[in-house]
Every structure is written in C-alpha cells, then in structure tokens.
Short mmCIF file of C-alpha atoms in Angstrom, two decimals:
data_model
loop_
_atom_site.label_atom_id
_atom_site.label_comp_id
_atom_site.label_asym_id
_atom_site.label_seq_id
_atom_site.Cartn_x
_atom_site.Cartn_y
_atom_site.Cartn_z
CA UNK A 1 99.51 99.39 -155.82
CA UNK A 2 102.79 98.95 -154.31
CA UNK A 3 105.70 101.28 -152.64
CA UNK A 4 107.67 99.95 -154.94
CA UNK A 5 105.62 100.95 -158.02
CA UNK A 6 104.90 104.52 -156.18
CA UNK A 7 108.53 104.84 -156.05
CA UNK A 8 109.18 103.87 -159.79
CA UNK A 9 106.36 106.18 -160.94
CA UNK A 10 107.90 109.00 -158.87
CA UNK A 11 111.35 108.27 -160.07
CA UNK A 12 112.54 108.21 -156.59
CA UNK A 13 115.17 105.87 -154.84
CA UNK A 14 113.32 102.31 -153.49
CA UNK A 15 112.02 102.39 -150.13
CA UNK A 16 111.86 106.46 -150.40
CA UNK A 17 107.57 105.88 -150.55
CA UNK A 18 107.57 103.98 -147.04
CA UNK A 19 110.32 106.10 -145.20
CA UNK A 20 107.01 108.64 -145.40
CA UNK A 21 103.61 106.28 -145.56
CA UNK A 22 104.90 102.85 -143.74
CA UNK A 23 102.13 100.57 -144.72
CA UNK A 24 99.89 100.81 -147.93
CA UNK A 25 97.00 101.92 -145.65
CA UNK A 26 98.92 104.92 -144.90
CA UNK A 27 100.14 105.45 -148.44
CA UNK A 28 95.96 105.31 -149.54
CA UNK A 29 95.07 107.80 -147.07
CA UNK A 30 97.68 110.54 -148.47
CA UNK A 31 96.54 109.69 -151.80
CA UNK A 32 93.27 110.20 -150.74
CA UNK A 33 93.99 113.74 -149.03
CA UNK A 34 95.99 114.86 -152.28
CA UNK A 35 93.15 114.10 -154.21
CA UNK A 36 90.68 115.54 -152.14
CA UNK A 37 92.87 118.69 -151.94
CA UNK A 38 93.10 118.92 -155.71
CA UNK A 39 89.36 118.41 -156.36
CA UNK A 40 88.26 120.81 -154.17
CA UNK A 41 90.08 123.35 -155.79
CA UNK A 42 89.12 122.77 -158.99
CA UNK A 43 85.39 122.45 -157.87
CA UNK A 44 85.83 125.64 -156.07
CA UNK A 45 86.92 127.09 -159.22
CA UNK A 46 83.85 126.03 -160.90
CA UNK A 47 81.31 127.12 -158.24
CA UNK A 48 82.73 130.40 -157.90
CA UNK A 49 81.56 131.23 -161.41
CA UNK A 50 78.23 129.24 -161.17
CA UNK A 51 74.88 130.32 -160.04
CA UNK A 52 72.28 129.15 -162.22
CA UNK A 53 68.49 130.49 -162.62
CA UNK A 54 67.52 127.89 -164.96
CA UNK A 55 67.60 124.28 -166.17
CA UNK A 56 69.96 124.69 -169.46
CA UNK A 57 72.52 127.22 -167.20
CA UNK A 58 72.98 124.72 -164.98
CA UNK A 59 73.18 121.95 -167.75
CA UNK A 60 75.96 124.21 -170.01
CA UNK A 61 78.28 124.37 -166.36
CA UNK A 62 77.92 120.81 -166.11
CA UNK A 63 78.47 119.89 -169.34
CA UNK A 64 82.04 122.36 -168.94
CA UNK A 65 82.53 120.09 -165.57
CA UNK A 66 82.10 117.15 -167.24
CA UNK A 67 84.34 117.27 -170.59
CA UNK A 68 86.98 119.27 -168.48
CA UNK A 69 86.57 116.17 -166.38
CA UNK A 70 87.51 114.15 -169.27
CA UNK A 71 89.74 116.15 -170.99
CA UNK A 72 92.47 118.68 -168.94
CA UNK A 73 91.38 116.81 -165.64
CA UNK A 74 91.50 113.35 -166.82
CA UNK A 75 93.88 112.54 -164.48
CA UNK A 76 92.38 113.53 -161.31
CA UNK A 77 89.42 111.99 -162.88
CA UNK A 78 90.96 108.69 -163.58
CA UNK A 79 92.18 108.84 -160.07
CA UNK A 80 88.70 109.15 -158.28
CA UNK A 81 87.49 106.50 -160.16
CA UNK A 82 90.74 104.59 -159.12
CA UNK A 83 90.14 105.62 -155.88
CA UNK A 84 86.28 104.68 -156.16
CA UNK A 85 87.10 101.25 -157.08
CA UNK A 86 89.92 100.50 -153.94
CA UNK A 87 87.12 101.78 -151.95
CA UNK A 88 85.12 98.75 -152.88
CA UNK A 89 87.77 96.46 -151.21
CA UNK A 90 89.47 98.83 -148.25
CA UNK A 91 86.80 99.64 -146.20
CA UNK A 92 88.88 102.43 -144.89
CA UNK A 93 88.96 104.62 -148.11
CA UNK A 94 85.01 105.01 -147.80
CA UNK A 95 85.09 107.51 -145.08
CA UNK A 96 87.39 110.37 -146.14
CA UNK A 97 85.79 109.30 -150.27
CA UNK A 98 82.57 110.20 -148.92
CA UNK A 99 83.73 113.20 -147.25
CA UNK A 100 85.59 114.26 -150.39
CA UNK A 101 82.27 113.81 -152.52
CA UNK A 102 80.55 115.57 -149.65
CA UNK A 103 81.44 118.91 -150.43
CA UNK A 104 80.56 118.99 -154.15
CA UNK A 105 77.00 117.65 -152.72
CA UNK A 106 76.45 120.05 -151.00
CA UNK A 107 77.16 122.43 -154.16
CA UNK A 108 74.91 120.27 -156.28
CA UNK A 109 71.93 120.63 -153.76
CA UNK A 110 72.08 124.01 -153.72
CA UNK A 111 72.45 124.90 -157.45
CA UNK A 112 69.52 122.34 -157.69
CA UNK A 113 68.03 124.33 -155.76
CA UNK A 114 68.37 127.68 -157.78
CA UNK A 115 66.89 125.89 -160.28
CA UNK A 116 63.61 124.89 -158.88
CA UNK A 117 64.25 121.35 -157.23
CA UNK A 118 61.28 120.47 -154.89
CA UNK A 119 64.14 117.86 -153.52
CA UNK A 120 68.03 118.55 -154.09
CA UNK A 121 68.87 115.86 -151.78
CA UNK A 122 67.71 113.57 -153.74
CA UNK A 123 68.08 114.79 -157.06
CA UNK A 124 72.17 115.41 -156.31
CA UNK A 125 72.38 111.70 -156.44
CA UNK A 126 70.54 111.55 -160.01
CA UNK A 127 72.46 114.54 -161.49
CA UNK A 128 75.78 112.93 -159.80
CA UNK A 129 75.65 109.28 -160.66
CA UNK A 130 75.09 110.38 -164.37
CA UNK A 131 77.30 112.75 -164.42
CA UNK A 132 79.80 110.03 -163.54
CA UNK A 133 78.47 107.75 -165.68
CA UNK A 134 79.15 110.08 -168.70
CA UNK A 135 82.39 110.77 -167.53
CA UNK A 136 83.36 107.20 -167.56
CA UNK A 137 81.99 106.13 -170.64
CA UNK A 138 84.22 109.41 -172.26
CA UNK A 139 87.05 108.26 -171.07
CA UNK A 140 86.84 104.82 -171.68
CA UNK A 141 85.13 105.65 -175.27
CA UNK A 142 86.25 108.89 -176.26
CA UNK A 143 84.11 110.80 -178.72
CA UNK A 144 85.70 113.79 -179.96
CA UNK A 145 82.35 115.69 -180.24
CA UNK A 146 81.98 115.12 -176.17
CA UNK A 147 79.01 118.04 -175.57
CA UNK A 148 76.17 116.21 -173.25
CA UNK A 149 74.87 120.01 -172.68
CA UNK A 150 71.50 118.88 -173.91
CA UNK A 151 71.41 115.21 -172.33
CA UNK A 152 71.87 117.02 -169.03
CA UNK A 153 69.64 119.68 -169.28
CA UNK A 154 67.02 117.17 -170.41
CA UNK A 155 67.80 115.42 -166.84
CA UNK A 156 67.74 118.58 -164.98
CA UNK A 157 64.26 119.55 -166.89
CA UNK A 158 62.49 115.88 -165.80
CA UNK A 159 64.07 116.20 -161.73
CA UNK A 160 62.36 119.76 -161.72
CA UNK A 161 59.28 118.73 -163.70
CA UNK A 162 56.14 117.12 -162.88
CA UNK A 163 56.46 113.52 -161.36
CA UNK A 164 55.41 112.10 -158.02
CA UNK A 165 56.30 113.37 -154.46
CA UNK A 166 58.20 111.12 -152.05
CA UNK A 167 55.41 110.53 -149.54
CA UNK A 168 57.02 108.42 -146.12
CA UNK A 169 55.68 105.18 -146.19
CA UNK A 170 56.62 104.93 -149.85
CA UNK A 171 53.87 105.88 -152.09
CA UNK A 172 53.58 108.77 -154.11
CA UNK A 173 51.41 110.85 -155.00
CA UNK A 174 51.40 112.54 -158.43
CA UNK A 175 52.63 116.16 -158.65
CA UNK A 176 50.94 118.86 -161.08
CA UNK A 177 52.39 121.15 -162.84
CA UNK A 178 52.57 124.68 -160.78
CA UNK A 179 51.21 122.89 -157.78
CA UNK A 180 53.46 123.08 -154.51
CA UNK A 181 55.38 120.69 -153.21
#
C-alpha cells in the first residue's frame, strides 16, 4: 500500500494522502482507527440485541455475525483480515489490532458466559478463531447456502460440555457431567 494508490482509490489529487498521514506508518494507524471505529459500531449493534440463555441462541447470533460478515460487511471484513495480515510484518499494527479485537472479547466472554462456560477466557479464543476461519473460507469460497448455525452451536455445545479442566501445571483432570467446575 502506497499514498499514491490511497490517493487513486480515493479519487483525490496525488500527494493529497500524505499532506494528512506523512509516512505509511501514519497512514496504517488511521486506517487502523477507521476500522476500529466502524467495527465497534457494528458489533455494538449486534450485542445490543444479544443475550443468550442457551447454546443454539448464541450459535443463530453468530451465525447472523458471521454471514453478515461475509455478505453486507465484506468489506470491513476483508479489511481486518488485510489489516491482520500487515500486522504480521509492522510490528506496530499489533497493538491498537489487539485492542480493536479486545472489545468484542470481552463480549464473547461474557455471552459465553450466559451460556454456561466453566472458562470464557479461553473458550473466546475457540469460538473466535473459528469464527474467522469460516469467515475466510466464505469469502474466499463463497457458498450461496452460507448458514454455519448448526456447526457453531455444535462448537458452543462441546466448550460447555464435559471435557477436562485446565489444572496449573498442565494436566487435566476429567470433568463430569453436572459436576462443578
């Protein structure tokens, strides 16, 4: 990415990108900002209208998340994952990206949660990472019948389920069903 290709994209006179952001460093971080600014409302949107009591509730809103993530937000989608990727080689994008994907953490943990999650910290990450996985693979192999309702509530169902307890150290110990945490 170039000022020069920001400009032509924009349709504005050449040079008009770095009379505002004079290095690409600058120009990454008010990307970044936009973005985070336009995710946040649209995740805003969708937590306002969330609060699930079960397993396939919170699967149906993230299924909803996820194709409007490929379909009428494909663009800010295509842009995190843009954004994602830059992170990988500008060690400066990972701070305000993390903070960005902070916020709809925090929303994941708690719906998780709701739900019955012995550990929303760590589930988030599960429920996240394929959530973005299915997002990808959408929009780089679109199927028109998009609907991973079931897939994710299948997830949700196993995180909440019976398996083993984190235990420090590393081992586990195996959970039973109805047993506390």
């Amino acid at each position: 990415m170039t000022h020069r290709a920001v400009d032509a994209e924009a349709g504005v006179a050449t040079g008009a990108t770095a009379n505002y952001f004079s290095t690409r460093e600058a120009l990454f971080a008010a990307i970044v900002e936009r973005f985070s600014q336009r995710e946040r409302a649209n995740f805003d949107d969708i937590a306002a209208t969330v609060c699930p009591a079960s397993p396939a509730e919170l699967g149906r809103a993230l299924a909803a998340f996820a194709r409007d993530g490929a379909g009428q937000s494909r663009t800010l989608t295509l842009a995190r994952y843009a954004l994602l990727v830059e992170s990988a080689n500008n060690p400066g994008l990972r701070e305000p990206m993390a903070a960005a994907g902070g916020r709809v953490s925090t929303w994941f943990a708690n719906w998780l949660r709701l739900i019955g999650s012995a550990y929303p910290e760590q589930d988030t990450h599960v429920v996240g990472n394929y959530l973005t996985g299915l997002v990808l693979h959408q929009l780089a192999l679109p199927d028109p019948h998009f609907d991973p309702t079931e897939k994710i509530t299948s997830l949700l169902e196993s995180l909440i389920g019976t398996r083993p307890a984190p235990v420090p150290g590393g081992t586990a110990e195996p959970r039973q069903p109805g047993s506390p945490a």
